[in-house]
PDB file of C-alpha atoms in Angstrom:
ATOM      1  CA  MET K   1    -209.074  11.430   1.562  1.00 96.00           C
ATOM      2  CA  ALA K   2    -207.458  10.177  -1.633  1.00 98.00           C
ATOM      3  CA  TYR K   3    -204.209  11.485  -3.099  1.00 98.00           C
ATOM      4  CA  GLY K   4    -203.043  11.843  -6.687  1.00 98.00           C
ATOM      5  CA  ILE K   5    -200.159  13.406  -8.568  1.00 98.00           C
ATOM      6  CA  GLN K   6    -199.652  15.684 -11.540  1.00 98.00           C
ATOM      7  CA  LEU K   7    -196.891  13.927 -13.442  1.00 98.00           C
ATOM      8  CA  PRO K   8    -193.554  15.689 -13.762  1.00 98.00           C
ATOM      9  CA  VAL K   9    -191.633  15.698 -17.055  1.00 98.00           C
ATOM     10  CA  GLN K  10    -194.805  15.936 -19.202  1.00 98.00           C
ATOM     11  CA  SER K  11    -195.152  19.637 -18.386  1.00 98.00           C
ATOM     12  CA  GLN K  12    -192.183  21.758 -17.443  1.00 98.00           C
ATOM     13  CA  SER K  13    -193.351  25.212 -16.442  1.00 97.00           C
ATOM     14  CA  ALA K  14    -190.679  27.199 -14.623  1.00 95.00           C
ATOM     15  CA  ILE K  15    -193.142  27.570 -11.744  1.00 93.00           C
ATOM     16  CA  TYR K  16    -192.778  23.959 -10.668  1.00 94.00           C
ATOM     17  CA  ALA K  17    -190.424  21.879 -12.838  1.00 97.00           C
ATOM     18  CA  GLU K  18    -187.286  20.507 -11.194  1.00 98.00           C
ATOM     19  CA  PRO K  19    -183.955  20.887 -13.070  1.00 98.00           C
ATOM     20  CA  TRP K  20    -183.564  17.128 -13.618  1.00 98.00           C
ATOM     21  CA  GLU K  21    -186.796  16.958 -15.640  1.00 98.00           C
ATOM     22  CA  ALA K  22    -185.205  18.683 -18.656  1.00 98.00           C
ATOM     23  CA  ALA K  23    -183.163  15.558 -19.427  1.00 98.00           C
ATOM     24  CA  ALA K  24    -185.806  13.025 -18.351  1.00 98.00           C
ATOM     25  CA  THR K  25    -186.842  10.192 -20.652  1.00 98.00           C
ATOM     26  CA  PRO K  26    -190.001   8.186 -21.374  1.00 98.00           C
ATOM     27  CA  ALA K  27    -188.481   5.460 -19.190  1.00 98.00           C
ATOM     28  CA  ASP K  28    -188.443   7.922 -16.293  1.00 98.00           C
ATOM     29  CA  LEU K  29    -192.143   8.635 -16.825  1.00 98.00           C
ATOM     30  CA  VAL K  30    -192.815   4.901 -16.725  1.00 98.00           C
ATOM     31  CA  ARG K  31    -190.930   4.590 -13.433  1.00 98.00           C
ATOM     32  CA  ILE K  32    -192.950   7.436 -11.925  1.00 98.00           C
ATOM     33  CA  ALA K  33    -196.285   6.059 -13.127  1.00 98.00           C
ATOM     34  CA  ARG K  34    -195.461   2.621 -11.755  1.00 98.00           C
ATOM     35  CA  ALA K  35    -194.406   4.188  -8.444  1.00 98.00           C
ATOM     36  CA  ALA K  36    -197.824   5.862  -8.277  1.00 98.00           C
ATOM     37  CA  ASP K  37    -199.517   2.561  -9.095  1.00 98.00           C
ATOM     38  CA  ARG K  38    -197.633   0.769  -6.296  1.00 98.00           C
ATOM     39  CA  GLY K  39    -197.913   3.634  -3.816  1.00 98.00           C
ATOM     40  CA  GLY K  40    -201.690   3.837  -3.631  1.00 98.00           C
ATOM     41  CA  PHE K  41    -202.027   7.063  -5.609  1.00 98.00           C
ATOM     42  CA  ALA K  42    -205.583   7.525  -6.859  1.00 98.00           C
ATOM     43  CA  TYR K  43    -204.546   9.039 -10.189  1.00 98.00           C
ATOM     44  CA  ILE K  44    -201.746  10.333 -12.361  1.00 98.00           C
ATOM     45  CA  ALA K  45    -202.494  13.525 -14.304  1.00 98.00           C
ATOM     46  CA  SER K  46    -201.267  15.156 -17.499  1.00 98.00           C
ATOM     47  CA  CYS K  47    -201.728  18.737 -18.778  1.00 97.00           C
ATOM     48  CA  ASP K  48    -202.857  20.063 -22.157  1.00 98.00           C
ATOM     49  CA  HIS K  49    -201.261  22.748 -24.315  1.00 98.00           C
ATOM     50  CA  ILE K  50    -200.969  22.588 -28.097  1.00 97.00           C
ATOM     51  CA  ALA K  51    -198.302  25.271 -28.602  1.00 97.00           C
ATOM     52  CA  ILE K  52    -196.762  28.012 -26.471  1.00 98.00           C
ATOM     53  CA  PRO K  53    -196.119  31.477 -27.932  1.00 98.00           C
ATOM     54  CA  ARG K  54    -192.656  33.006 -27.593  1.00 98.00           C
ATOM     55  CA  ARG K  55    -193.925  35.674 -25.195  1.00 98.00           C
ATOM     56  CA  LEU K  56    -194.786  32.966 -22.633  1.00 98.00           C
ATOM     57  CA  ALA K  57    -192.118  30.391 -23.384  1.00 98.00           C
ATOM     58  CA  GLU K  58    -189.591  31.575 -20.789  1.00 97.00           C
ATOM     59  CA  GLY K  59    -192.021  30.970 -17.931  1.00 97.00           C
ATOM     60  CA  MET K  60    -194.165  28.159 -19.295  1.00 97.00           C
ATOM     61  CA  SER K  61    -191.501  26.447 -21.456  1.00 98.00           C
ATOM     62  CA  THR K  62    -192.643  24.646 -24.589  1.00 98.00           C
ATOM     63  CA  VAL K  63    -192.540  21.175 -23.003  1.00 98.00           C
ATOM     64  CA  TRP K  64    -196.155  20.016 -22.827  1.00 98.00           C
ATOM     65  CA  TYR K  65    -196.807  16.399 -23.741  1.00 98.00           C
ATOM     66  CA  ASP K  66    -200.132  15.526 -25.331  1.00 98.00           C
ATOM     67  CA  PRO K  67    -202.312  14.184 -22.492  1.00 98.00           C
ATOM     68  CA  VAL K  68    -204.120  11.494 -24.489  1.00 98.00           C
ATOM     69  CA  ALA K  69    -200.905  10.044 -25.896  1.00 98.00           C
ATOM     70  CA  THR K  70    -199.155  10.294 -22.527  1.00 98.00           C
ATOM     71  CA  LEU K  71    -201.950   8.711 -20.499  1.00 98.00           C
ATOM     72  CA  ALA K  72    -202.491   5.975 -23.077  1.00 98.00           C
ATOM     73  CA  PHE K  73    -198.766   5.166 -23.010  1.00 98.00           C
ATOM     74  CA  LEU K  74    -198.811   4.961 -19.216  1.00 98.00           C
ATOM     75  CA  ALA K  75    -202.059   2.973 -19.148  1.00 98.00           C
ATOM     76  CA  GLY K  76    -200.149   0.156 -20.767  1.00 98.00           C
ATOM     77  CA  VAL K  77    -197.537  -0.013 -17.995  1.00 98.00           C
ATOM     78  CA  THR K  78    -199.859   0.391 -14.985  1.00 98.00           C
ATOM     79  CA  GLU K  79    -202.735  -1.641 -13.605  1.00 98.00           C
ATOM     80  CA  ARG K  80    -204.765   0.280 -11.029  1.00 98.00           C
ATOM     81  CA  VAL K  81    -204.054   4.006 -10.989  1.00 98.00           C
ATOM     82  CA  LEU K  82    -206.617   6.283 -12.664  1.00 98.00           C
ATOM     83  CA  LEU K  83    -205.659   8.452 -15.636  1.00 98.00           C
ATOM     84  CA  MET K  84    -206.655  12.126 -15.485  1.00 98.00           C
ATOM     85  CA  SER K  85    -206.360  15.061 -17.845  1.00 98.00           C
ATOM     86  CA  HIS K  86    -205.630  18.042 -15.623  1.00 97.00           C
ATOM     87  CA  VAL K  87    -206.831  19.768 -17.543  1.00 97.00           C
ATOM     88  CA  ALA K  88    -207.905  19.177 -21.137  1.00 98.00           C
ATOM     89  CA  VAL K  89    -208.604  22.483 -22.893  1.00 98.00           C
ATOM     90  CA  ILE K  90    -211.592  21.069 -24.704  1.00 96.00           C
ATOM     91  CA  GLY K  91    -212.505  24.345 -26.395  1.00 97.00           C
ATOM     92  CA  LEU K  92    -209.575  23.761 -28.750  1.00 98.00           C
ATOM     93  CA  ARG K  93    -211.299  20.756 -30.327  1.00 97.00           C
ATOM     94  CA  HIS K  94    -214.749  19.736 -31.484  1.00 98.00           C
ATOM     95  CA  PRO K  95    -216.491  17.626 -28.798  1.00 98.00           C
ATOM     96  CA  LEU K  96    -216.665  14.606 -31.119  1.00 98.00           C
ATOM     97  CA  ILE K  97    -212.887  14.693 -31.508  1.00 98.00           C
ATOM     98  CA  THR K  98    -212.419  14.918 -27.741  1.00 98.00           C
ATOM     99  CA  ALA K  99    -214.959  12.127 -27.245  1.00 98.00           C
ATOM    100  CA  LYS K 100    -213.213   9.848 -29.744  1.00 98.00           C
ATOM    101  CA  GLN K 101    -209.831  10.334 -28.059  1.00 98.00           C
ATOM    102  CA  TYR K 102    -210.933   9.930 -24.463  1.00 98.00           C
ATOM    103  CA  ALA K 103    -213.505   7.185 -25.087  1.00 98.00           C
ATOM    104  CA  THR K 104    -210.741   5.159 -26.687  1.00 98.00           C
ATOM    105  CA  LEU K 105    -208.437   5.857 -23.734  1.00 98.00           C
ATOM    106  CA  ASP K 106    -211.103   4.755 -21.257  1.00 98.00           C
ATOM    107  CA  HIS K 107    -211.840   1.648 -23.325  1.00 98.00           C
ATOM    108  CA  LEU K 108    -208.185   0.633 -23.638  1.00 98.00           C
ATOM    109  CA  SER K 109    -207.445   1.271 -19.956  1.00 98.00           C
ATOM    110  CA  GLY K 110    -210.417  -0.692 -18.664  1.00 98.00           C
ATOM    111  CA  GLY K 111    -212.345   2.323 -17.351  1.00 98.00           C
ATOM    112  CA  ARG K 112    -209.607   4.343 -15.658  1.00 98.00           C
ATOM    113  CA  LEU K 113    -210.251   7.788 -17.162  1.00 98.00           C
ATOM    114  CA  ILE K 114    -211.083  10.973 -15.273  1.00 98.00           C
ATOM    115  CA  LEU K 115    -211.712  13.746 -17.793  1.00 98.00           C
ATOM    116  CA  GLY K 116    -210.535  16.978 -16.225  1.00 98.00           C
ATOM    117  CA  VAL K 117    -211.520  20.024 -18.291  1.00 98.00           C
ATOM    118  CA  GLY K 118    -210.719  23.721 -18.250  1.00 98.00           C
ATOM    119  CA  ALA K 119    -211.178  26.910 -20.248  1.00 97.00           C
ATOM    120  CA  GLY K 120    -207.549  27.580 -21.180  1.00 97.00           C
ATOM    121  CA  HIS K 121    -205.692  30.897 -21.048  1.00 97.00           C
ATOM    122  CA  VAL K 122    -203.346  31.173 -24.042  1.00 98.00           C
ATOM    123  CA  ARG K 123    -204.978  33.281 -26.743  1.00 98.00           C
ATOM    124  CA  GLU K 124    -202.497  32.319 -29.469  1.00 98.00           C
ATOM    125  CA  GLU K 125    -203.348  28.622 -29.130  1.00 98.00           C
ATOM    126  CA  PHE K 126    -207.002  29.324 -29.796  1.00 98.00           C
ATOM    127  CA  GLU K 127    -206.291  31.667 -32.696  1.00 98.00           C
ATOM    128  CA  ALA K 128    -203.906  29.176 -34.339  1.00 98.00           C
ATOM    129  CA  VAL K 129    -206.578  26.458 -34.543  1.00 97.00           C
ATOM    130  CA  GLY K 130    -209.486  28.796 -35.261  1.00 97.00           C
ATOM    131  CA  ALA K 131    -211.097  28.405 -31.827  1.00 98.00           C
ATOM    132  CA  ASP K 132    -213.028  31.107 -29.968  1.00 97.00           C
ATOM    133  CA  PHE K 133    -210.828  32.517 -27.194  1.00 98.00           C
ATOM    134  CA  ASP K 134    -213.069  35.355 -26.027  1.00 98.00           C
ATOM    135  CA  GLY K 135    -216.103  33.061 -25.885  1.00 97.00           C
ATOM    136  CA  ARG K 136    -214.239  30.086 -24.430  1.00 98.00           C
ATOM    137  CA  GLY K 137    -216.316  29.982 -21.240  1.00 97.00           C
ATOM    138  CA  GLY K 138    -219.551  29.453 -23.135  1.00 97.00           C
ATOM    139  CA  VAL K 139    -217.839  27.007 -25.470  1.00 98.00           C
ATOM    140  CA  LEU K 140    -216.614  25.007 -22.483  1.00 98.00           C
ATOM    141  CA  ASP K 141    -220.069  24.912 -20.901  1.00 98.00           C
ATOM    142  CA  GLU K 142    -221.662  23.592 -24.073  1.00 98.00           C
ATOM    143  CA  SER K 143    -218.752  21.224 -24.736  1.00 98.00           C
ATOM    144  CA  ILE K 144    -219.250  19.600 -21.321  1.00 98.00           C
ATOM    145  CA  ASP K 145    -222.924  19.073 -22.134  1.00 98.00           C
ATOM    146  CA  ALA K 146    -222.012  17.655 -25.547  1.00 98.00           C
ATOM    147  CA  LEU K 147    -219.427  15.339 -24.005  1.00 98.00           C
ATOM    148  CA  ARG K 148    -221.994  13.987 -21.561  1.00 98.00           C
ATOM    149  CA  ALA K 149    -223.829  12.690 -24.617  1.00 97.00           C
ATOM    150  CA  ALA K 150    -220.810  11.747 -26.696  1.00 98.00           C
ATOM    151  CA  LEU K 151    -219.165   9.795 -23.848  1.00 98.00           C
ATOM    152  CA  GLY K 152    -222.372   8.063 -22.798  1.00 97.00           C
ATOM    153  CA  PRO K 153    -223.381   4.480 -23.590  1.00 96.00           C
ATOM    154  CA  GLU K 154    -225.038   5.166 -26.972  1.00 97.00           C
ATOM    155  CA  GLU K 155    -223.210   4.163 -30.146  1.00 98.00           C
ATOM    156  CA  TYR K 156    -225.028   6.995 -31.969  1.00 98.00           C
ATOM    157  CA  PRO K 157    -225.082   9.878 -29.471  1.00 97.00           C
ATOM    158  CA  GLU K 158    -227.253  12.909 -30.109  1.00 98.00           C
ATOM    159  CA  PHE K 159    -226.777  16.505 -29.051  1.00 98.00           C
ATOM    160  CA  ALA K 160    -228.183  19.841 -30.202  1.00 98.00           C
ATOM    161  CA  GLY K 161    -226.732  23.086 -28.858  1.00 97.00           C
ATOM    162  CA  GLN K 162    -226.004  26.610 -30.035  1.00 96.00           C
ATOM    163  CA  ARG K 163    -222.482  25.811 -31.220  1.00 97.00           C
ATOM    164  CA  PHE K 164    -222.411  22.036 -31.658  1.00 98.00           C
ATOM    165  CA  SER K 165    -224.936  19.587 -33.011  1.00 98.00           C
ATOM    166  CA  PHE K 166    -224.586  15.944 -33.938  1.00 98.00           C
ATOM    167  CA  GLY K 167    -226.710  12.860 -34.439  1.00 98.00           C
ATOM    168  CA  GLY K 168    -226.733   9.729 -36.562  1.00 98.00           C
ATOM    169  CA  LEU K 169    -222.951   9.422 -36.250  1.00 98.00           C
ATOM    170  CA  GLY K 170    -221.667   6.256 -34.601  1.00 98.00           C
ATOM    171  CA  GLN K 171    -218.560   6.143 -32.443  1.00 98.00           C
ATOM    172  CA  LEU K 172    -217.066   2.872 -31.276  1.00 98.00           C
ATOM    173  CA  PRO K 173    -215.427   1.871 -29.062  1.00 98.00           C
ATOM    174  CA  ARG K 174    -217.513   3.250 -26.240  1.00 98.00           C
ATOM    175  CA  PRO K 175    -215.923   4.059 -22.856  1.00 98.00           C
ATOM    176  CA  ALA K 176    -215.580   1.078 -20.561  1.00 98.00           C
ATOM    177  CA  ARG K 177    -217.907   2.748 -18.037  1.00 94.00           C
ATOM    178  CA  GLU K 178    -221.429   4.005 -18.575  1.00 93.00           C
ATOM    179  CA  LYS K 179    -220.453   7.411 -17.173  1.00 96.00           C
ATOM    180  CA  VAL K 180    -217.007   8.981 -17.454  1.00 98.00           C
ATOM    181  CA  PRO K 181    -216.433  11.401 -14.544  1.00 98.00           C
ATOM    182  CA  ILE K 182    -215.866  14.993 -15.648  1.00 98.00           C
ATOM    183  CA  TRP K 183    -213.966  17.201 -13.211  1.00 98.00           C
ATOM    184  CA  VAL K 184    -213.837  20.944 -13.839  1.00 98.00           C
ATOM    185  CA  GLY K 185    -210.650  22.902 -13.198  1.00 98.00           C
ATOM    186  CA  GLY K 186    -210.228  26.522 -12.221  1.00 97.00           C
ATOM    187  CA  SER K 187    -210.869  28.912  -9.349  1.00 96.00           C
ATOM    188  CA  SER K 188    -212.465  31.923 -11.034  1.00 96.00           C
ATOM    189  CA  PRO K 189    -216.120  32.627 -10.227  1.00 97.00           C
ATOM    190  CA  ALA K 190    -217.109  31.223 -13.643  1.00 97.00           C
ATOM    191  CA  ALA K 191    -215.060  28.056 -13.094  1.00 97.00           C
ATOM    192  CA  VAL K 192    -216.502  27.512  -9.618  1.00 98.00           C
ATOM    193  CA  ARG K 193    -220.032  27.869 -10.983  1.00 98.00           C
ATOM    194  CA  ARG K 194    -219.230  25.544 -13.886  1.00 98.00           C
ATOM    195  CA  ALA K 195    -217.882  22.895 -11.523  1.00 98.00           C
ATOM    196  CA  ALA K 196    -220.885  23.205  -9.240  1.00 98.00           C
ATOM    197  CA  VAL K 197    -223.491  23.006 -11.974  1.00 98.00           C
ATOM    198  CA  ARG K 198    -221.860  20.695 -14.522  1.00 98.00           C
ATOM    199  CA  GLY K 199    -219.027  18.812 -12.857  1.00 98.00           C
ATOM    200  CA  ASP K 200    -218.613  15.514 -11.063  1.00 98.00           C
ATOM    201  CA  GLY K 201    -215.552  17.019  -9.405  1.00 98.00           C
ATOM    202  CA  TRP K 202    -213.843  20.365  -8.832  1.00 98.00           C
ATOM    203  CA  LEU K 203    -210.118  20.944  -9.340  1.00 97.00           C
ATOM    204  CA  PRO K 204    -209.199  24.330  -7.830  1.00 95.00           C
ATOM    205  CA  GLN K 205    -206.158  26.000  -9.314  1.00 91.00           C
ATOM    206  CA  GLY K 206    -203.784  27.501  -6.786  1.00 80.00           C
ATOM    207  CA  ASP K 207    -206.218  28.359  -3.993  1.00 90.00           C
ATOM    208  CA  ALA K 208    -204.427  28.816  -0.667  1.00 90.00           C
ATOM    209  CA  ARG K 209    -205.789  26.856   2.263  1.00 93.00           C
ATOM    210  CA  ASP K 210    -207.446  29.889   3.825  1.00 94.00           C
ATOM    211  CA  ARG K 211    -209.398  30.562   0.606  1.00 95.00           C
ATOM    212  CA  LEU K 212    -210.692  27.040   0.153  1.00 97.00           C
ATOM    213  CA  PRO K 213    -213.454  26.927   2.801  1.00 97.00           C
ATOM    214  CA  ALA K 214    -215.346  29.825   1.237  1.00 97.00           C
ATOM    215  CA  GLN K 215    -214.829  28.412  -2.259  1.00 98.00           C
ATOM    216  CA  ILE K 216    -216.047  24.972  -1.212  1.00 98.00           C
ATOM    217  CA  GLU K 217    -219.086  26.483   0.482  1.00 98.00           C
ATOM    218  CA  ARG K 218    -219.822  28.361  -2.732  1.00 98.00           C
ATOM    219  CA  VAL K 219    -219.590  25.173  -4.815  1.00 98.00           C
ATOM    220  CA  HIS K 220    -222.088  23.357  -2.614  1.00 98.00           C
ATOM    221  CA  ALA K 221    -224.455  26.335  -2.483  1.00 98.00           C
ATOM    222  CA  LEU K 222    -224.462  26.743  -6.267  1.00 98.00           C
ATOM    223  CA  ARG K 223    -224.948  23.016  -6.749  1.00 98.00           C
ATOM    224  CA  GLU K 224    -227.921  22.962  -4.408  1.00 98.00           C
ATOM    225  CA  GLU K 225    -229.364  26.065  -6.077  1.00 97.00           C
ATOM    226  CA  ALA K 226    -229.100  24.332  -9.468  1.00 98.00           C
ATOM    227  CA  GLY K 227    -230.867  21.258  -8.128  1.00 98.00           C
ATOM    228  CA  VAL K 228    -227.951  18.896  -8.773  1.00 97.00           C
ATOM    229  CA  GLY K 229    -228.371  16.038  -6.319  1.00 95.00           C
ATOM    230  CA  GLU K 230    -225.292  13.931  -7.067  1.00 96.00           C
ATOM    231  CA  PRO K 231    -222.265  14.410  -4.778  1.00 97.00           C
ATOM    232  CA  ILE K 232    -219.242  16.286  -6.111  1.00 98.00           C
ATOM    233  CA  VAL K 233    -215.597  15.394  -5.507  1.00 98.00           C
ATOM    234  CA  ILE K 234    -213.723  18.371  -4.066  1.00 98.00           C
ATOM    235  CA  GLY K 235    -209.997  18.526  -4.779  1.00 98.00           C
ATOM    236  CA  ALA K 236    -207.067  20.656  -3.672  1.00 97.00           C
ATOM    237  CA  ILE K 237    -203.458  21.135  -4.726  1.00 97.00           C
ATOM    238  CA  THR K 238    -201.232  20.955  -1.676  1.00 97.00           C
ATOM    239  CA  GLU K 239    -198.055  22.814  -0.915  1.00 96.00           C
ATOM    240  CA  PRO K 240    -194.872  21.128  -2.222  1.00 97.00           C
ATOM    241  CA  LEU K 241    -193.914  18.189   0.000  1.00 98.00           C
ATOM    242  CA  TYR K 242    -190.768  16.456   1.220  1.00 98.00           C
ATOM    243  CA  VAL K 243    -191.050  13.362   3.399  1.00 98.00           C
ATOM    244  CA  GLY K 244    -188.301  13.445   6.036  1.00 98.00           C
ATOM    245  CA  GLU K 245    -185.672  16.035   6.871  1.00 96.00           C
ATOM    246  CA  PRO K 246    -184.142  17.360   3.635  1.00 97.00           C
ATOM    247  CA  GLY K 247    -180.427  17.941   3.474  1.00 95.00           C
ATOM    248  CA  TRP K 248    -180.897  20.643   0.858  1.00 97.00           C
ATOM    249  CA  SER K 249    -182.988  23.768   0.374  1.00 97.00           C
ATOM    250  CA  VAL K 250    -186.521  22.727  -0.588  1.00 98.00           C
ATOM    251  CA  GLY K 251    -188.024  26.217  -0.360  1.00 96.00           C
ATOM    252  CA  ARG K 252    -189.893  27.943   2.427  1.00 93.00           C
ATOM    253  CA  ARG K 253    -193.350  26.908   1.193  1.00 94.00           C
ATOM    254  CA  THR K 254    -192.494  23.214   1.199  1.00 97.00           C
ATOM    255  CA  LEU K 255    -194.014  21.042   3.910  1.00 98.00           C
ATOM    256  CA  ALA K 256    -191.206  18.818   5.162  1.00 98.00           C
ATOM    257  CA  GLY K 257    -190.673  16.591   8.162  1.00 97.00           C
ATOM    258  CA  LYS K 258    -191.765  13.382   9.773  1.00 97.00           C
ATOM    259  CA  PRO K 259    -194.638  11.450   8.195  1.00 98.00           C
ATOM    260  CA  GLU K 260    -196.973  11.941  11.154  1.00 97.00           C
ATOM    261  CA  ALA K 261    -196.445  15.722  11.064  1.00 97.00           C
ATOM    262  CA  LEU K 262    -197.045  15.883   7.319  1.00 98.00           C
ATOM    263  CA  ALA K 263    -200.218  13.831   7.663  1.00 98.00           C
ATOM    264  CA  GLU K 264    -201.459  16.048  10.481  1.00 98.00           C
ATOM    265  CA  SER K 265    -201.026  19.113   8.295  1.00 98.00           C
ATOM    266  CA  LEU K 266    -202.659  17.485   5.269  1.00 98.00           C
ATOM    267  CA  ARG K 267    -205.646  16.306   7.319  1.00 98.00           C
ATOM    268  CA  GLU K 268    -206.663  19.955   7.557  1.00 97.00           C
ATOM    269  CA  TYR K 269    -207.783  19.637   3.933  1.00 98.00           C
ATOM    270  CA  ALA K 270    -210.208  16.862   4.861  1.00 97.00           C
ATOM    271  CA  ALA K 271    -211.495  18.941   7.748  1.00 97.00           C
ATOM    272  CA  ILE K 272    -212.594  21.719   5.374  1.00 97.00           C
ATOM    273  CA  GLY K 273    -214.341  19.337   2.977  1.00 97.00           C
ATOM    274  CA  VAL K 274    -211.650  18.204   0.530  1.00 98.00           C
ATOM    275  CA  HIS K 275    -211.974  14.642  -0.795  1.00 98.00           C
ATOM    276  CA  GLN K 276    -208.750  14.327  -2.786  1.00 98.00           C
ATOM    277  CA  ILE K 277    -205.424  16.125  -2.671  1.00 98.00           C
ATOM    278  CA  GLN K 278    -202.974  16.525  -5.519  1.00 98.00           C
ATOM    279  CA  VAL K 279    -199.435  16.309  -4.187  1.00 98.00           C
ATOM    280  CA  ARG K 280    -196.092  17.343  -5.657  1.00 96.00           C
ATOM    281  CA  PHE K 281    -192.698  16.434  -4.200  1.00 98.00           C
ATOM    282  CA  ARG K 282    -189.446  18.353  -4.260  1.00 98.00           C
ATOM    283  CA  SER K 283    -186.706  16.209  -5.769  1.00 98.00           C
ATOM    284  CA  ARG K 284    -183.281  16.339  -7.398  1.00 98.00           C
ATOM    285  CA  SER K 285    -183.589  13.204  -9.531  1.00 98.00           C
ATOM    286  CA  VAL K 286    -186.110  10.609 -10.644  1.00 98.00           C
ATOM    287  CA  ASP K 287    -184.659   8.292  -7.983  1.00 98.00           C
ATOM    288  CA  GLU K 288    -185.358  10.808  -5.227  1.00 98.00           C
ATOM    289  CA  LEU K 289    -188.854  11.447  -6.580  1.00 98.00           C
ATOM    290  CA  THR K 290    -189.839   7.781  -6.675  1.00 98.00           C
ATOM    291  CA  ASP K 291    -188.346   7.336  -3.191  1.00 98.00           C
ATOM    292  CA  GLN K 292    -190.474  10.255  -1.987  1.00 98.00           C
ATOM    293  CA  MET K 293    -193.577   8.773  -3.564  1.00 98.00           C
ATOM    294  CA  ALA K 294    -192.927   5.416  -1.942  1.00 98.00           C
ATOM    295  CA  ALA K 295    -192.324   7.038   1.436  1.00 98.00           C
ATOM    296  CA  PHE K 296    -195.534   9.037   1.140  1.00 98.00           C
ATOM    297  CA  GLY K 297    -197.598   5.972   0.246  1.00 98.00           C
ATOM    298  CA  ALA K 298    -196.081   3.818   2.985  1.00 98.00           C
ATOM    299  CA  ASP K 299    -195.539   6.298   5.813  1.00 98.00           C
ATOM    300  CA  VAL K 300    -197.821   9.324   5.332  1.00 98.00           C
ATOM    301  CA  ALA K 301    -200.930   7.971   3.624  1.00 98.00           C
ATOM    302  CA  PRO K 302    -201.908   5.612   6.486  1.00 97.00           C
ATOM    303  CA  TYR K 303    -202.316   8.653   8.733  1.00 96.00           C
ATOM    304  CA  LEU K 304    -204.354  10.786   6.299  1.00 96.00           C
ATOM    305  CA  ASN K 305    -207.758   9.485   7.321  1.00 89.00           C
ATOM    306  CA  GLN K 306    -207.322   9.080  11.054  1.00 83.00           C
TER     307      GLN K 306
END
């Protein structure tokens, strides 16, 4: 079971951001990305919002770094860790624009991209750029199909759909890999079906552990029903973590304690069919966060697959 991390700092929703992130710098992001690279993390992830309306700003904040710029910046200071959009709201952009951005990122990083995609939920963002909010599910489905072509090996990709059509238009550079993995985010019935039928991976959003087995069973059943033979990577977002005994209040939902106990708890995800977990650590500073990441990689990770 692999483990990755949604980067702090680059998105600062009140739901999960720590107070120290408000004053964090690009240098702090570099430290965190390099800690992930050293600590055996499978990926670092960055979110996607163009603009947050005032009615949502108190909870969501307006701090949302652009994922392509952020991941490209961090690609240059890391060597191994994969770079994931979790998730790119691809309905906000034409598929050829998305393909140009992420193909370039994959090319520059030597094939380290995972393109995580989702439908989005902020109506005002869609309206501001002239995108279809009410029909965003269908747009996302067709955009995934279009991106399969646009991110493939052909210099002149071709696609013909109901909303998008292109051909005879060359895009170089191509991605470094022949196939860029597309992971679908979301836990609604439509998102689960989309992941099962169109995705290389599924990124559930906020499913509690007791809900995951039924959701995972549904993904596999829908995939088999659709005749998709390739395996799918099943993900999960864990509870907040703290390696060791905290000397401060980390919240009642946080899993804290000795490495062996944390690993034993996290192995339950593997037992229900999860292939990768996305972890998030409680911390009071960038120093404490990078220490937590190092401790997880050195002391918890070796026990995850026992």
